[in-house]
């Protein structure tokens, strides 16, 4: 080993992992909705793919779905899974689905257009709906709300025993999963306003009798749907969100900040997965200074991870080749659920 490296105190993976992912999973036998998130480029898709493969290997019908607009599931699996749920060739019970973001947004806009037209007609408001539609769909979080609707549709269909979601980089994932809380607040406010409008309409009416209100019926139905989504996403026995990081400053800072925000939303955090760790055992007297510096840098950040995150579930090595195809995914799954 290089002389400089010999002076470094290396941190064994077992010192970071206080409860492994496989032990955590066995302790949560009803876990059904599993999310992987983190900063871009840390390996979220690989971890989600490996986890879904592992669940399928346990004999559980599993769907691996990507809510990330920048998809890479098809490239990871070496099979086209874009736009529809497809069986992954070679693994019974393993299905994958890259959600078509553009199609999802278009369908959501069409649905909103229909709802607004219907509301304007019901309320006898003589105006075109286009301006209302533009206002409703131009806000910055519209894409997340459309993807959220798609995601809960998939969950509510309840066709699989396990759902593993490869989410967008964490800021988007936070907005995506936080939509249930935002929607809950919005629908409660809408219902409150609608009740006031109904009371005023009744007071001004000569007939003084309650009439059927389709808008209120819709709001009640929508509240039930969002309430169900919120219950699923905040149920620690059925849902877990794992954060993936590299032993580097920026990914660590990102997940440290976002773990706090996820706690605020009440979304159960399953733990942290550390990816891309170079095995110090590969060091030798001939190791290049470049590799040596990378290893020593990683060891420093692994020390920070040990201090900051008591819930590290797995430490994944940097493999000698990129993770692509089921063969490599099997290797990752073996380490992830060791």
CSV table of N, CA and C in Angstrom, one decimal, residues 2-87:
chain,number,residue,atom,x,y,z
A,2,UNK,N,0.4,2.3,-0.7
A,2,UNK,CA,1.1,3.5,-0.7
A,2,UNK,C,1.4,4.1,0.7
A,3,UNK,N,2.6,4.7,0.9
A,3,UNK,CA,2.9,5.2,2.3
A,3,UNK,C,1.9,6.1,2.9
A,4,UNK,N,1.5,7.1,2.1
A,4,UNK,CA,0.5,8.0,2.5
A,4,UNK,C,-0.8,7.3,2.9
A,5,UNK,N,-1.2,6.4,2.1
A,5,UNK,CA,-2.5,5.7,2.4
A,5,UNK,C,-2.4,4.9,3.7
A,6,UNK,N,-1.2,4.3,3.9
A,6,UNK,CA,-1.0,3.5,5.1
A,6,UNK,C,-1.2,4.3,6.4
A,7,UNK,N,-1.1,5.6,6.3
A,7,UNK,CA,-1.3,6.5,7.5
A,7,UNK,C,-2.8,6.9,7.7
A,8,UNK,N,-3.7,6.5,6.8
A,8,UNK,CA,-5.1,6.8,6.9
A,8,UNK,C,-5.8,5.8,7.6
A,9,UNK,N,-6.8,6.2,8.5
A,9,UNK,CA,-7.6,5.2,9.2
A,9,UNK,C,-8.9,5.0,8.3
A,10,UNK,N,-9.0,3.8,7.7
A,10,UNK,CA,-10.1,3.6,6.8
A,10,UNK,C,-11.4,3.1,7.6
A,11,UNK,N,-12.5,3.6,7.1
A,11,UNK,CA,-13.8,3.3,7.9
A,11,UNK,C,-14.5,2.1,7.2
A,12,UNK,N,-14.6,1.0,8.0
A,12,UNK,CA,-15.3,-0.2,7.4
A,12,UNK,C,-16.7,0.1,7.2
A,13,UNK,N,-17.3,-0.6,6.2
A,13,UNK,CA,-18.7,-0.3,5.9
A,13,UNK,C,-19.6,-0.7,7.1
A,14,UNK,N,-19.2,-1.7,7.8
A,14,UNK,CA,-20.1,-2.1,8.9
A,14,UNK,C,-20.2,-1.0,10.0
A,15,UNK,N,-19.2,-0.1,10.0
A,15,UNK,CA,-19.3,1.0,11.0
A,15,UNK,C,-20.4,2.0,10.6
A,16,UNK,N,-20.7,2.1,9.3
A,16,UNK,CA,-21.7,3.0,8.8
A,16,UNK,C,-23.1,2.4,8.9
A,17,UNK,N,-23.2,1.1,8.6
A,17,UNK,CA,-24.5,0.5,8.6
A,17,UNK,C,-24.9,-0.1,9.9
A,18,UNK,N,-25.8,0.6,10.6
A,18,UNK,CA,-26.2,0.2,11.9
A,18,UNK,C,-27.4,-0.8,11.9
A,19,UNK,N,-28.2,-0.6,10.8
A,19,UNK,CA,-29.2,-1.6,10.5
A,19,UNK,C,-29.3,-1.8,9.0
A,20,UNK,N,-29.0,-2.9,8.5
A,20,UNK,CA,-28.9,-3.1,7.1
A,20,UNK,C,-30.3,-3.0,6.4
A,21,UNK,N,-30.3,-2.8,5.1
A,21,UNK,CA,-31.5,-2.6,4.3
A,21,UNK,C,-32.3,-3.9,4.4
A,22,UNK,N,-31.7,-5.1,4.4
A,22,UNK,CA,-32.4,-6.3,4.4
A,22,UNK,C,-33.0,-6.5,5.8
A,23,UNK,N,-32.3,-6.1,6.9
A,23,UNK,CA,-32.9,-6.2,8.2
A,23,UNK,C,-34.1,-5.2,8.4
A,24,UNK,N,-33.9,-4.0,7.8
A,24,UNK,CA,-35.0,-3.0,7.9
A,24,UNK,C,-36.2,-3.5,7.2
A,25,UNK,N,-36.0,-4.1,6.0
A,25,UNK,CA,-37.1,-4.6,5.2
A,25,UNK,C,-37.8,-5.7,5.9
A,26,UNK,N,-37.1,-6.6,6.5
A,26,UNK,CA,-37.7,-7.7,7.2
A,26,UNK,C,-38.5,-7.2,8.5
A,27,UNK,N,-38.0,-6.1,9.0
A,27,UNK,CA,-38.7,-5.5,10.1
A,27,UNK,C,-39.9,-4.7,9.7
A,28,UNK,N,-40.1,-4.5,8.4
A,28,UNK,CA,-41.3,-3.9,7.9
A,28,UNK,C,-41.9,-4.8,6.8
A,29,UNK,N,-42.5,-5.9,7.2
A,29,UNK,CA,-43.0,-6.9,6.2
A,29,UNK,C,-44.1,-6.4,5.3
A,30,UNK,N,-44.8,-5.3,5.7
A,30,UNK,CA,-45.9,-4.8,4.9
A,30,UNK,C,-45.5,-3.7,4.0
A,31,UNK,N,-44.2,-3.4,3.9
A,31,UNK,CA,-43.6,-2.4,3.0
A,31,UNK,C,-44.0,-2.6,1.6
A,32,UNK,N,-44.7,-1.6,1.0
A,32,UNK,CA,-45.2,-1.8,-0.4
A,32,UNK,C,-44.8,-0.7,-1.3
A,33,UNK,N,-44.6,0.5,-0.8
A,33,UNK,CA,-44.3,1.7,-1.6
A,33,UNK,C,-42.9,2.2,-1.3
A,34,UNK,N,-41.9,1.9,-2.2
A,34,UNK,CA,-40.5,2.2,-1.9
A,34,UNK,C,-40.0,3.3,-2.9
A,35,UNK,N,-39.4,4.4,-2.4
A,35,UNK,CA,-39.0,5.5,-3.2
A,35,UNK,C,-37.5,5.6,-3.0
A,36,UNK,N,-36.8,6.0,-4.1
A,36,UNK,CA,-35.4,6.3,-4.1
A,36,UNK,C,-35.2,7.7,-4.6
A,37,UNK,N,-34.5,8.5,-3.9
A,37,UNK,CA,-34.2,9.9,-4.4
A,37,UNK,C,-32.9,10.4,-3.9
A,38,UNK,N,-32.6,11.6,-4.3
A,38,UNK,CA,-31.3,12.2,-4.0
A,38,UNK,C,-30.9,13.2,-5.1
A,39,UNK,N,-29.7,13.7,-4.9
A,39,UNK,CA,-29.2,14.6,-5.9
A,39,UNK,C,-29.0,13.9,-7.3
A,40,UNK,N,-29.1,14.7,-8.4
A,40,UNK,CA,-28.9,14.1,-9.7
A,40,UNK,C,-27.5,13.4,-9.8
A,41,UNK,N,-27.5,12.2,-10.4
A,41,UNK,CA,-26.2,11.6,-10.7
A,41,UNK,C,-25.6,10.7,-9.6
A,42,UNK,N,-26.4,10.5,-8.6
A,42,UNK,CA,-25.8,9.7,-7.5
A,42,UNK,C,-26.1,8.2,-7.6
A,43,UNK,N,-27.0,7.8,-8.5
A,43,UNK,CA,-27.3,6.4,-8.7
A,43,UNK,C,-28.7,6.0,-8.2
A,44,UNK,N,-29.6,6.9,-8.2
A,44,UNK,CA,-31.0,6.6,-7.8
A,44,UNK,C,-31.6,5.5,-8.6
A,45,UNK,N,-31.5,5.6,-9.9
A,45,UNK,CA,-32.1,4.6,-10.8
A,45,UNK,C,-31.5,3.2,-10.6
A,46,UNK,N,-30.2,3.2,-10.4
A,46,UNK,CA,-29.6,1.9,-10.2
A,46,UNK,C,-30.1,1.2,-8.9
A,47,UNK,N,-30.2,2.1,-7.8
A,47,UNK,CA,-30.6,1.5,-6.5
A,47,UNK,C,-32.1,1.1,-6.6
A,48,UNK,N,-32.9,1.9,-7.3
A,48,UNK,CA,-34.3,1.5,-7.5
A,48,UNK,C,-34.4,0.2,-8.3
A,49,UNK,N,-33.7,0.1,-9.4
A,49,UNK,CA,-33.7,-1.1,-10.2
A,49,UNK,C,-33.2,-2.3,-9.4
A,50,UNK,N,-32.2,-2.2,-8.6
A,50,UNK,CA,-31.7,-3.3,-7.9
A,50,UNK,C,-32.7,-3.7,-6.8
A,51,UNK,N,-33.3,-2.7,-6.2
A,51,UNK,CA,-34.3,-3.1,-5.1
A,51,UNK,C,-35.5,-3.8,-5.7
A,52,UNK,N,-36.0,-3.3,-6.9
A,52,UNK,CA,-37.1,-3.9,-7.6
A,52,UNK,C,-36.8,-5.3,-8.0
A,53,UNK,N,-35.6,-5.5,-8.5
A,53,UNK,CA,-35.1,-6.9,-8.9
A,53,UNK,C,-35.1,-7.8,-7.7
A,54,UNK,N,-34.6,-7.3,-6.6
A,54,UNK,CA,-34.5,-8.1,-5.4
A,54,UNK,C,-35.9,-8.5,-4.9
A,55,UNK,N,-36.9,-7.6,-4.9
A,55,UNK,CA,-38.2,-7.9,-4.5
A,55,UNK,C,-38.8,-9.0,-5.4
A,56,UNK,N,-38.6,-8.8,-6.7
A,56,UNK,CA,-39.1,-9.8,-7.7
A,56,UNK,C,-38.5,-11.2,-7.4
A,57,UNK,N,-37.2,-11.2,-7.1
A,57,UNK,CA,-36.5,-12.4,-6.8
A,57,UNK,C,-37.1,-13.1,-5.6
A,58,UNK,N,-37.7,-12.3,-4.7
A,58,UNK,CA,-38.3,-12.9,-3.5
A,58,UNK,C,-39.7,-13.5,-3.8
A,59,UNK,N,-40.1,-13.4,-5.0
A,59,UNK,CA,-41.4,-14.0,-5.4
A,59,UNK,C,-42.5,-13.0,-5.3
A,60,UNK,N,-42.2,-11.7,-5.2
A,60,UNK,CA,-43.3,-10.7,-5.1
A,60,UNK,C,-43.4,-9.9,-6.4
A,61,UNK,N,-44.7,-9.9,-6.9
A,61,UNK,CA,-44.9,-9.2,-8.1
A,61,UNK,C,-44.6,-7.7,-7.9
A,62,UNK,N,-43.6,-7.2,-8.7
A,62,UNK,CA,-43.1,-5.8,-8.4
A,62,UNK,C,-43.1,-5.0,-9.7
A,63,UNK,N,-43.5,-3.7,-9.4
A,63,UNK,CA,-43.4,-2.7,-10.5
A,63,UNK,C,-42.3,-1.7,-10.2
A,64,UNK,N,-41.4,-1.5,-11.1
A,64,UNK,CA,-40.4,-0.5,-11.0
A,64,UNK,C,-40.8,0.7,-11.9
A,65,UNK,N,-41.1,1.8,-11.3
A,65,UNK,CA,-41.7,3.0,-12.1
A,65,UNK,C,-40.8,4.2,-12.0
A,66,UNK,N,-40.6,4.9,-13.1
A,66,UNK,CA,-39.8,6.1,-13.0
A,66,UNK,C,-40.7,7.4,-13.2
A,67,UNK,N,-40.6,8.3,-12.2
A,67,UNK,CA,-41.3,9.5,-12.3
A,67,UNK,C,-40.3,10.6,-12.7
A,68,UNK,N,-39.1,10.3,-13.0
A,68,UNK,CA,-38.1,11.2,-13.4
A,68,UNK,C,-38.3,11.6,-14.9
A,69,UNK,N,-38.5,12.9,-15.2
A,69,UNK,CA,-38.6,13.3,-16.6
A,69,UNK,C,-37.4,12.9,-17.4
A,70,UNK,N,-36.3,12.8,-16.8
A,70,UNK,CA,-35.1,12.4,-17.6
A,70,UNK,C,-34.9,10.9,-17.3
A,71,UNK,N,-35.5,10.1,-18.1
A,71,UNK,CA,-35.6,8.6,-17.8
A,71,UNK,C,-34.3,7.9,-18.2
A,72,UNK,N,-34.0,6.8,-17.4
A,72,UNK,CA,-32.9,6.0,-17.8
A,72,UNK,C,-33.2,4.5,-17.5
A,73,UNK,N,-34.4,4.2,-17.2
A,73,UNK,CA,-34.7,2.8,-16.9
A,73,UNK,C,-34.5,1.9,-18.1
A,74,UNK,N,-34.9,2.3,-19.3
A,74,UNK,CA,-34.7,1.5,-20.5
A,74,UNK,C,-33.2,1.2,-20.7
A,75,UNK,N,-32.4,2.2,-20.5
A,75,UNK,CA,-31.0,2.0,-20.7
A,75,UNK,C,-30.4,1.1,-19.6
A,76,UNK,N,-30.9,1.3,-18.4
A,76,UNK,CA,-30.4,0.4,-17.3
A,76,UNK,C,-30.7,-1.0,-17.5
A,77,UNK,N,-32.0,-1.3,-17.9
A,77,UNK,CA,-32.4,-2.7,-18.1
A,77,UNK,C,-32.0,-3.3,-19.5
A,78,UNK,N,-31.7,-2.4,-20.4
A,78,UNK,CA,-31.4,-2.9,-21.8
A,78,UNK,C,-32.6,-3.3,-22.5
A,79,UNK,N,-33.8,-2.8,-22.0
A,79,UNK,CA,-35.1,-3.2,-22.6
A,79,UNK,C,-36.0,-1.9,-22.7
A,80,UNK,N,-36.8,-1.9,-23.7
A,80,UNK,CA,-37.7,-0.7,-23.8
A,80,UNK,C,-38.9,-0.8,-22.9
A,81,UNK,N,-38.9,0.1,-21.9
A,81,UNK,CA,-40.1,0.1,-20.9
A,81,UNK,C,-40.7,1.5,-20.9
A,82,UNK,N,-40.6,2.2,-22.0
A,82,UNK,CA,-41.1,3.6,-22.0
A,82,UNK,C,-42.6,3.6,-22.4
A,83,UNK,N,-43.3,4.4,-21.6
A,83,UNK,CA,-44.7,4.7,-22.0
A,83,UNK,C,-45.7,3.6,-21.6
A,84,UNK,N,-45.3,2.5,-21.1
A,84,UNK,CA,-46.3,1.4,-20.7
A,84,UNK,C,-45.6,0.5,-19.7
A,85,UNK,N,-46.4,-0.2,-18.9
A,85,UNK,CA,-45.9,-1.2,-18.0
A,85,UNK,C,-45.5,-2.4,-18.8
A,86,UNK,N,-44.3,-2.9,-18.6
A,86,UNK,CA,-43.9,-4.1,-19.4
A,86,UNK,C,-43.2,-5.1,-18.5
A,87,UNK,N,-43.4,-6.3,-18.8
A,87,UNK,CA,-42.6,-7.4,-18.1
A,87,UNK,C,-41.2,-7.3,-18.5
